[in-house]
Amino acid sequence: MAIDVRIFGPLRLDSGLKAISIDALEGQRRLRDILLELGSLKGLETLRAVATEGREEGAPFIILVDGKNCMLLQGLDTLVKDGQRISVFPPSGGG
Amino acid sequence: MGFSEKIRVLHVDLSSGQIKRQELDDEVARKFIGGRGAGTYLLGTLLKGQEDAFSPENPLIFATGPLTGTAAPTGGRYMAICKSPLTNLVACSNSGGQFGAELKRTGTDLLLITGKASEPVYLLLEDEKTEIRPASHLWGRDTHFTTAAIKKELEMEGAKIACIGPAGENLVRFACIINDLHRAAGRSGVGAVMGSKNLKAVVVKGSSRPEAKDNELFMDVVKDRVKTLQENPVTGQGLPSLGTKVLDNIINEHGAYPTRNFQTGVFESTDEVCGEALVEKGYLKKNRGCYACPIKCARVTELPTGAKGEGPEYESGWALGAAVGVKDLIAITEANYLCNLLGLDTISCGLTLACAMELFEKGIIKREELQGGPALEFGSSEALVFYTQKMAYRDGFGKNLAEGSLRLAKSYNAPELAMAVKGQELPAYDPRGVQGQGLSYATSNRGGCHVRGYLIAPEVLGIPEKLDPQATEGKAHWVKVFQDLTAVIDSMGMCLFTSFALGAEDYLALLNAFTGRGYTLEEMMECGERIWNLERALNIRFGMSPESDTLPERLLKEPMPEGPQKGNTVRLSEMLPEYYKLRGWDENGIPSGETLKRLGLDQV
Ligand code: SF4
């Protein structure tokens, strides 16, 4: 199995990527490391900044792990397990 | 036009043809700001309470705020206010486009329409000149035909038009008013009230730009706040690039995307119908903005079939998509265009159909009743387009649908299948996944509605800060603050979407710079609270029972069946008593005499 990452909003349009499968390595990985890895892909460079610029939960990006905002877990230090799903949204609003 | 402190009312009585001008006391402007607040105040002075929404006594008020028509960012909004035929409570529907700003330029803040014309008419306001003109030749026509025909007939460069379609004429209880072709004062049936007056359209053309008390100061504040909006990632990038439809995936991934009449919160075909798909499939042509709007969230679209229009926006796309289980983006967009042409509120249209589909699925509505129409099956694009058309004309089974979901479900003895609050259909967030939004729905003064207190911002989007959507603690306070601030923004004449970037102090700066009223922050927020309580008091006068501060049983009792919110219900009873207390209402939800007195509403 692996970790399933879904990319949304302008990030999806810029990168042309919808879903990316990330190797779960030893069975679980830190969310921050996953974002760093994703940030090396074309169109997803901003995710590097999200991972490194120190804002706890990646805000104003919205990052969910299995539908739960990572902020309500351990922020970017959340351990994401094999088979879980990450959803990444750039800052968004609407109504 | 110089600066005007008074609220100027143009009163047209369609029964007698009389046209009068009047002004509201300075006191009213100060206490109720303008727009939504002042218009609702005026409504309260005109209705005793028991009048039928379709009776000539029910006034229809087009209300602009002090900032409508100014350079304030998004300062082009107006409200259509009357008693609602859907909820029998205060109807107050906001719209953008250009119409509101142009109405203001005629030198009128509130256009008050009473009575009923004996024949179809339209109203022409050209600066000080007001004319009631025949419209029999437009009756039965859709909103685009009507708009084009009036433009041609008047040959008036720059005239802006608000009109109704067949749905309003046929008194569909959730008919809307369409202005500038694509913008809608959508909810609560304001278009049906316009139809009941035999009023097909209002045309405005003005030449005087409203002036601020201190123009230089005002322009400085405006420039500064426009910059804030442009630099904010949501209002500067998110909304302009994907519009509100960026939410489809956010809400779906969160497990709160109401699907097939709120039977679940995950729509399996979201990828097919989301905002991203609208771009990827090439249907999105460009974005467009309302008057003085730097955000420009509106979508200009064109389908491979050649059909063109605006939308779908998030709510409409959902109501005509996931809510009815339809995953065909072309059919959804076509149904959206159709709603705009016929003058139907997309949310109530979609959710009334969804209710009918569930009744059909459960065998309660029988095939024979459909009078030859297609089966009312979830997911059927054919049924979606067919019945949207039928309900606008009250034709065949459309007659039952035109009454809205609650009356429909009640007629089959199954009111619990109407996903409505106080008779108005709920919007696109399943509150089982967002507790505060549940409280906001239950207490909204116009029934099921997301723009009276948008708790999705803090609970899901993390604006201005992230709250745990499943927590109930503290939510009552958030709901109250959001409801009050929203009442302020609406009354000023600005778009709610600015609040993704602006805070209360920003609105205060704009309001004070323009009006010179020198409100403190507390005073401004108290205006919002006053407007909220005024609406509440009027609703009670109109016969609302506070027991209706609740949600459809499904959302309170049926645990979400799947997805990230699996097992959750709305824990309303953990929040409602605290909310009443914070509001200064008794345990039954009635504003106490003391609260009304504090807010200067003891006469209401
Ligand atoms: S943000 Fe959107 S709805 Fe609001 S004024 Fe601008 S274009 Fe109109």
CSV table of C-alpha atoms in Angstrom, one decimal, chain A residues 6-13 16-18 57 59-62 64 66-69 71-72 85-87 89-95, chain B residues 233-234 238-239 241-244 246-247 249-250 253-254 271 274 276 279-280 314-315 429 450 454 460-461 463 466 468-469 497 500 564:
chain,number,residue,atom,x,y,z
A,6,ARG,CA,-5.0,14.4,-3.7
A,7,ILE,CA,-4.2,17.9,-5.0
A,8,PHE,CA,-6.9,20.5,-5.5
A,9,GLY,CA,-7.7,24.0,-6.7
A,10,PRO,CA,-5.2,26.1,-8.5
A,11,LEU,CA,-2.5,23.7,-7.4
A,12,ARG,CA,-4.1,21.0,-9.5
A,13,LEU,CA,-4.5,23.3,-12.4
A,16,GLY,CA,-1.7,19.1,-13.9
A,17,LEU,CA,-1.6,16.5,-11.0
A,18,LYS,CA,-4.7,15.2,-9.4
A,57,GLU,CA,-0.7,23.5,10.4
A,59,ALA,CA,-2.2,27.5,7.1
A,60,PRO,CA,-3.5,29.2,5.1
A,61,PHE,CA,-3.3,26.0,3.1
A,62,ILE,CA,-5.9,23.4,4.1
A,64,LEU,CA,-6.6,17.1,5.6
A,66,ASP,CA,-8.5,11.2,6.0
A,67,GLY,CA,-10.8,14.3,6.0
A,68,LYS,CA,-9.6,15.7,9.2
A,69,ASN,CA,-7.7,19.0,9.2
A,71,MET,CA,-4.3,21.2,12.6
A,72,LEU,CA,-6.6,19.1,14.8
A,85,ARG,CA,-5.3,9.8,2.3
A,86,ILE,CA,-4.0,13.4,2.3
A,87,SER,CA,-5.9,16.2,0.6
A,89,PHE,CA,-5.9,22.7,-0.8
A,90,PRO,CA,-4.4,26.2,-1.4
A,91,PRO,CA,-6.1,29.0,0.6
A,92,SER,CA,-9.7,29.0,-0.4
A,93,GLY,CA,-13.0,30.6,0.3
A,94,GLY,CA,-16.4,30.7,-1.2
A,95,GLY,CA,-20.0,30.4,-0.2
B,233,PRO,CA,-4.5,34.6,-0.9
B,234,VAL,CA,-8.3,33.8,-0.8
B,238,GLY,CA,-8.4,31.6,-4.8
B,239,LEU,CA,-11.7,33.2,-5.6
B,241,SER,CA,-9.1,31.6,-10.2
B,242,LEU,CA,-11.7,29.0,-9.3
B,243,GLY,CA,-14.6,31.0,-8.0
B,244,THR,CA,-16.7,29.6,-5.2
B,246,VAL,CA,-13.2,25.6,-5.3
B,247,LEU,CA,-15.3,24.4,-2.4
B,249,ASN,CA,-13.7,19.2,-3.3
B,250,ILE,CA,-12.9,20.9,0.0
B,253,GLU,CA,-13.1,15.6,1.2
B,254,HIS,CA,-14.3,16.9,4.5
B,271,ASP,CA,-14.3,14.9,-9.6
B,274,CYS,CA,-16.1,20.2,-9.4
B,276,GLU,CA,-11.4,22.1,-11.3
B,279,VAL,CA,-11.7,24.5,-16.0
B,280,GLU,CA,-10.2,21.2,-17.2
B,314,TYR,CA,-20.7,26.5,-5.8
B,315,GLU,CA,-24.2,26.5,-4.3
B,429,TYR,CA,-22.9,22.0,3.8
B,450,HIS,CA,-25.5,29.9,4.6
B,454,TYR,CA,-20.9,31.5,7.5
B,460,VAL,CA,-13.5,24.4,7.6
B,461,LEU,CA,-11.4,27.0,5.9
B,463,ILE,CA,-10.6,31.9,8.4
B,466,LYS,CA,-9.3,27.3,12.6
B,468,ASP,CA,-12.6,22.2,15.4
B,469,PRO,CA,-15.8,21.6,13.3
B,497,PHE,CA,-17.0,37.6,0.4
B,500,PHE,CA,-12.4,36.4,3.9
B,564,PRO,CA,-14.8,11.4,7.4
